Amino acid sequence: MNDKVKHVLGLSGGKDSSALALYMKETRPGLEIEYFFTDTGYELPETNDFIDKLEAKLGYIHRLNSRSLSGIEGRGEVEFSSFLKKNGNYLPSQRDRWCTVELKLKPFEKWVDGFIAQGYSIKNYVGIRADEPHRTGFMTIEKPIETVMPFRDDGIVKSDIINILRRNGLDLPEYYKWRSRSGCSFCFYQQKIEWIKLMEHHPDLFEQAKKFEKGDASNSTVGERFYWMGKGEPLETLEDPERRAQIIENHQKKIERFNKKKRRNALHDPNIIACTMTELDEVYDLAEGGGACITCYK
Ligand code: SF4
């Protein structure tokens, strides 16, 4: 039996993986864990700031990225254009999530390959909680890696997460004030209200996402063009104040409906203020994560 085990824990900049790392330090202090953050190059500044804060608590965090693999000089637009070209000039989407493969899974694979080559087996700790349904959409790679879910094993649920962060001197990352998850600034899993917030908080990143849309090869002769928000709705449409007002109004209605339901079911959790962005998936009647892979948002 192989007794060389490398324990690894991926931080996405999201609340669950962050809380898991802190929880492991509290509950399994003797376990040597290698922390990693896969920096796609399109992260929100708030995410990078939070990773720095975590590093101060946890110790060194490996920053993995796709640049060393792609051989592409430069970041941001140059790199994205290259990936776009490699993937038929189609934007990544829920149906073809090449972004996760290129920007997250391949750098991770390369990193763990180094350990595997040294004879290690890998235990990968993930922040799936005990109150989550069995998860699909978990993109994996063909490697001898065992997935471990300590929160599920220990009965840790959503309301415990904020407590773990707070007792370790942290709070939710800043972006939760206006967005429901970490990940790329242009992530197509975000709701329209989040795109509006991106435009308000990071107009430069919104402009970059608009630019990327223009590189998509969908052709109007074979149907409506594809954009980040779906077919036929480019980000430019959010520049129209009327359209924005409509989206904000619809969002408010959904929140009111959600809060009413919460009150009715007496689900109010004193640790989470009525309807925060951490509940956005529920507000939109989606399973937690909205279909995104845990690599991207946990
Ligand atoms: S965060 Fe979104 S855009 Fe980025 S890799 Fe994940 S699914 Fe793709």
Coordinates of C-alpha atoms and ligand atoms in Angstrom, one line a residue:
M1 CA 0.0 0.0 0.0
N2 CA 1.2 3.5 -0.9
D3 CA 1.8 5.4 2.3
K4 CA 3.0 8.6 0.6
V5 CA -0.1 10.8 0.7
K6 CA -0.3 14.4 -0.4
H7 CA -3.3 16.3 1.0
V8 CA -4.4 19.2 -1.2
L9 CA -7.2 21.7 -0.8
G10 CA -8.3 24.1 -3.5
L11 CA -9.4 27.6 -2.6
S12 CA -11.7 29.2 -5.1
G13 CA -12.1 32.4 -3.1
G14 CA -15.6 31.2 -2.2
K15 CA -16.9 30.9 1.3
D16 CA -17.1 27.1 1.5
S17 CA -13.6 26.2 0.4
S18 CA -12.2 29.1 2.6
A19 CA -14.1 27.9 5.6
L20 CA -13.0 24.3 4.9
A21 CA -9.3 25.3 4.9
L22 CA -9.8 27.1 8.3
Y23 CA -11.8 24.2 9.7
M24 CA -9.2 21.7 8.7
K25 CA -6.6 23.7 10.5
E26 CA -8.8 23.8 13.6
T27 CA -9.9 20.2 13.6
R28 CA -6.9 18.3 12.0
P29 CA -4.0 20.5 13.1
G30 CA -1.5 17.7 12.5
L31 CA -2.4 17.2 8.8
E32 CA 0.0 18.8 6.4
I33 CA -2.1 20.3 3.6
E34 CA -1.0 22.0 0.4
Y35 CA -3.4 24.8 -0.4
F36 CA -3.8 26.0 -3.9
F37 CA -5.7 28.7 -5.8
T38 CA -6.1 28.5 -9.5
D39 CA -5.8 32.0 -10.7
T40 CA -7.5 32.1 -14.1
G41 CA -6.3 35.6 -14.7
Y42 CA -9.9 36.8 -14.8
E43 CA -10.6 36.9 -11.1
L44 CA -12.3 39.7 -9.3
P45 CA -9.9 42.0 -7.3
E46 CA -12.0 41.1 -4.3
T47 CA -11.2 37.4 -4.7
N48 CA -7.5 38.1 -4.9
D49 CA -7.7 40.2 -1.8
F50 CA -9.5 37.5 0.1
I51 CA -7.0 34.9 -1.0
D52 CA -4.2 37.1 0.5
K53 CA -6.1 37.4 3.7
L54 CA -6.5 33.6 3.8
E55 CA -2.8 33.1 3.2
A56 CA -2.1 35.2 6.3
K57 CA -4.2 32.7 8.3
L58 CA -3.2 29.5 6.6
G59 CA 0.3 29.9 5.4
Y60 CA 1.5 29.5 1.8
I61 CA -1.1 29.1 -1.0
H62 CA 0.2 27.8 -4.3
R63 CA -1.0 30.0 -7.2
L64 CA -1.7 27.8 -10.2
N65 CA -2.4 29.2 -13.6
S66 CA -2.7 28.2 -17.2
R67 CA 0.0 30.4 -18.6
S68 CA 2.8 27.9 -18.2
L69 CA 0.8 25.3 -20.1
S70 CA -0.7 27.3 -22.9
G71 CA 2.7 28.8 -24.0
I72 CA 0.7 32.0 -24.6
E73 CA 2.6 35.2 -24.0
G74 CA 0.6 37.7 -22.0
R75 CA -2.6 37.5 -20.0
G76 CA -6.1 38.7 -20.2
E77 CA -7.3 39.5 -23.7
V78 CA -4.3 38.0 -25.5
E79 CA -4.7 34.7 -23.6
F80 CA -8.4 34.6 -23.9
S81 CA -8.3 35.2 -27.7
S82 CA -6.0 32.3 -28.0
F83 CA -8.2 30.0 -26.1
L84 CA -11.2 31.2 -28.0
K85 CA -9.4 30.3 -31.3
K86 CA -8.4 26.9 -30.0
N87 CA -12.1 26.2 -29.1
G88 CA -13.6 27.1 -32.5
N89 CA -14.1 30.7 -31.6
Y90 CA -17.0 29.9 -29.4
L91 CA -17.4 31.4 -26.0
P92 CA -17.5 28.9 -23.2
S93 CA -21.0 28.1 -22.1
Q94 CA -22.9 25.7 -19.9
R95 CA -22.9 23.2 -22.7
D96 CA -19.2 23.5 -23.5
R97 CA -17.3 24.6 -20.4
W98 CA -13.9 24.6 -22.0
C99 CA -12.9 27.5 -19.7
T100 CA -12.9 25.2 -16.7
V101 CA -10.8 22.7 -18.4
E102 CA -8.3 25.2 -19.8
L103 CA -8.1 27.6 -16.9
K104 CA -8.6 25.4 -13.9
L105 CA -8.4 21.6 -14.4
K106 CA -5.3 21.5 -16.6
P107 CA -3.2 23.6 -14.3
F108 CA -4.4 21.5 -11.4
E109 CA -3.6 18.3 -13.3
K110 CA -0.1 19.5 -14.1
W111 CA 0.5 20.4 -10.5
V112 CA -0.6 17.1 -9.0
D113 CA 1.3 15.2 -11.7
G114 CA 4.5 16.4 -10.0
F115 CA 3.4 14.7 -6.8
I116 CA 2.2 11.6 -8.5
A117 CA 5.5 11.3 -10.3
Q118 CA 7.2 11.3 -6.8
G119 CA 5.0 8.3 -5.8
Y120 CA 2.3 10.2 -3.9
S121 CA -1.3 9.4 -3.9
I122 CA -3.5 12.5 -3.6
K123 CA -6.3 13.3 -1.2
N124 CA -8.3 16.3 -2.5
Y125 CA -10.4 18.1 0.2
V126 CA -13.5 19.8 -1.1
G127 CA -16.1 22.0 0.6
I128 CA -19.3 20.1 -0.1
R129 CA -21.5 20.5 2.9
A130 CA -23.7 18.1 4.7
D131 CA -26.9 20.0 3.7
E132 CA -26.2 19.8 0.0
P133 CA -27.8 17.4 -2.3
H134 CA -25.7 14.9 -4.2
R135 CA -23.8 17.0 -6.6
T136 CA -23.5 16.6 -10.3
G137 CA -21.5 18.9 -12.6
F138 CA -18.3 18.0 -10.7
M139 CA -15.7 18.0 -13.5
T140 CA -12.9 15.5 -12.7
I141 CA -9.7 14.4 -14.3
E142 CA -8.4 10.9 -14.9
K143 CA -5.9 10.7 -12.0
P144 CA -5.4 8.7 -8.9
I145 CA -7.1 11.3 -6.7
E146 CA -9.4 10.6 -3.8
T147 CA -12.0 13.2 -3.0
V148 CA -12.6 13.9 0.7
M149 CA -15.6 15.9 2.0
P150 CA -14.9 16.7 5.7
F151 CA -18.0 19.0 6.0
R152 CA -20.2 16.2 4.8
D153 CA -18.5 13.7 7.1
D154 CA -18.8 16.1 10.1
G155 CA -22.3 17.3 9.5
I156 CA -21.3 20.9 8.7
V157 CA -24.1 22.9 7.1
K158 CA -24.4 26.4 5.5
S159 CA -25.2 28.2 8.7
D160 CA -21.9 26.9 10.2
I161 CA -19.8 28.4 7.4
I162 CA -20.0 32.0 8.5
N163 CA -19.3 31.1 12.1
I164 CA -16.1 29.3 11.0
L165 CA -15.0 32.4 9.0
R166 CA -15.8 34.8 11.8
R167 CA -14.2 32.8 14.6
N168 CA -11.0 32.9 12.5
G169 CA -11.2 36.7 12.1
L170 CA -12.6 36.7 8.6
D171 CA -16.0 37.4 7.1
L172 CA -17.6 36.7 3.8
P173 CA -15.4 38.0 0.9
E174 CA -16.4 41.5 -0.2
Y175 CA -17.8 40.5 -3.6
Y176 CA -20.7 38.7 -1.8
K177 CA -22.1 42.2 -1.3
W178 CA -23.0 42.2 -5.0
R179 CA -22.3 38.8 -6.5
S180 CA -23.2 35.3 -5.5
R181 CA -19.9 33.5 -6.2
S182 CA -16.2 33.7 -7.0
G183 CA -14.8 32.7 -10.4
C184 CA -14.1 34.6 -13.6
S185 CA -15.5 38.1 -14.0
F186 CA -17.2 37.0 -17.2
C187 CA -18.7 33.8 -15.8
F188 CA -21.8 32.8 -17.8
Y189 CA -23.4 31.3 -14.7
Q190 CA -24.0 34.8 -13.3
Q191 CA -27.5 36.3 -13.3
K192 CA -28.4 39.4 -15.2
I193 CA -28.5 41.3 -11.9
E194 CA -24.9 40.3 -11.3
W195 CA -23.9 41.5 -14.7
I196 CA -25.4 44.9 -13.8
K197 CA -23.5 44.9 -10.6
L198 CA -20.3 44.0 -12.4
M199 CA -20.9 47.0 -14.7
E200 CA -21.2 49.2 -11.6
H201 CA -18.4 47.8 -9.5
H202 CA -15.8 46.9 -12.2
P203 CA -16.7 48.8 -15.4
D204 CA -13.3 47.7 -16.9
L205 CA -14.1 44.0 -16.4
F206 CA -17.5 44.5 -17.9
E207 CA -15.9 46.2 -20.9
Q208 CA -13.5 43.3 -21.2
A209 CA -16.4 40.8 -21.2
K210 CA -18.2 42.8 -23.9
K211 CA -15.0 42.6 -26.0
F212 CA -14.8 38.8 -25.6
E213 CA -18.4 38.5 -26.8
K214 CA -17.4 40.1 -30.1
G215 CA -15.0 37.3 -30.8
D216 CA -17.7 34.6 -30.7
A217 CA -18.2 32.8 -34.0
S218 CA -21.9 32.0 -33.8
N219 CA -23.4 33.1 -37.0
S220 CA -26.8 34.7 -37.5
T221 CA -27.4 32.5 -40.6
V222 CA -27.6 29.4 -38.3
G223 CA -29.6 31.0 -35.6
E224 CA -29.4 33.8 -33.1
R225 CA -25.9 34.7 -31.9
F226 CA -24.7 33.5 -28.6
Y227 CA -23.6 35.9 -25.9
W228 CA -22.6 35.5 -22.2
M229 CA -26.2 36.0 -21.1
G230 CA -27.5 33.6 -23.6
K231 CA -28.9 33.8 -27.1
G232 CA -29.7 37.1 -28.7
E233 CA -28.9 39.3 -25.6
P234 CA -25.4 40.9 -25.8
L235 CA -24.1 42.7 -22.7
E236 CA -24.6 46.0 -24.5
T237 CA -28.3 45.6 -23.9
L238 CA -27.6 46.4 -20.2
E239 CA -26.4 49.8 -21.1
D240 CA -30.0 50.7 -21.8
P241 CA -31.4 52.2 -18.6
E242 CA -34.9 50.8 -19.3
R243 CA -33.6 47.3 -19.7
R244 CA -31.6 47.7 -16.5
A245 CA -34.6 49.0 -14.6
Q246 CA -36.7 46.0 -15.8
I247 CA -34.1 43.5 -14.6
I248 CA -33.8 45.2 -11.3
E249 CA -37.5 45.2 -10.8
N250 CA -37.8 41.5 -11.7
H251 CA -35.0 40.8 -9.3
Q252 CA -36.7 42.7 -6.5
K253 CA -39.9 40.7 -7.1
K254 CA -38.1 37.5 -6.9
I255 CA -36.5 38.5 -3.6
E256 CA -39.8 39.6 -2.2
R257 CA -41.3 36.2 -3.1
F258 CA -38.3 34.4 -1.7
N259 CA -38.4 36.3 1.6
K260 CA -42.2 35.7 1.9
K261 CA -41.5 31.9 1.5
K262 CA -38.8 32.1 4.0
R263 CA -41.0 33.8 6.6
R264 CA -43.8 31.3 5.9
N265 CA -41.5 28.3 6.4
A266 CA -39.8 30.0 9.3
L267 CA -36.5 29.3 7.7
H268 CA -34.9 32.5 8.8
D269 CA -31.4 31.9 9.9
P270 CA -30.1 34.6 12.3
N271 CA -26.6 34.2 10.9
I272 CA -27.6 35.2 7.5
I273 CA -29.4 38.5 6.9
A274 CA -32.6 38.3 4.9
C275 CA -31.7 37.4 1.4
T276 CA -28.0 37.9 0.9
M277 CA -26.2 37.1 -2.4
T278 CA -25.3 33.8 -0.8
E279 CA -28.9 32.8 -1.4
L280 CA -29.2 34.0 -5.0
D281 CA -29.5 30.5 -6.5
E282 CA -32.5 29.8 -4.2
V283 CA -34.0 33.2 -5.1
Y284 CA -33.8 32.0 -8.8
D285 CA -35.1 28.5 -8.0
L286 CA -31.8 26.9 -8.9
A287 CA -29.8 24.2 -7.1
E288 CA -26.9 25.7 -5.2
G289 CA -24.1 26.5 -7.6
G290 CA -26.5 27.1 -10.4
G291 CA -25.0 24.1 -12.3
A292 CA -21.4 25.4 -12.0
C293 CA -18.6 23.0 -11.1
I294 CA -17.3 23.2 -7.5
T295 CA -13.9 24.0 -8.9
C296 CA -15.3 27.3 -9.9
Y297 CA -17.5 28.5 -7.0
K298 CA -17.1 26.6 -3.7
Ligands
SF4_1 S1 -15.8 30.6 -13.2 FE1 -17.2 30.4 -14.9 S2 -16.1 31.2 -16.7 FE2 -14.6 30.8 -15.1 S3 -13.8 28.8 -15.5 FE3 -15.6 28.6 -14.1 S4 -17.4 28.2 -15.4 FE4 -15.8 29.0 -16.7

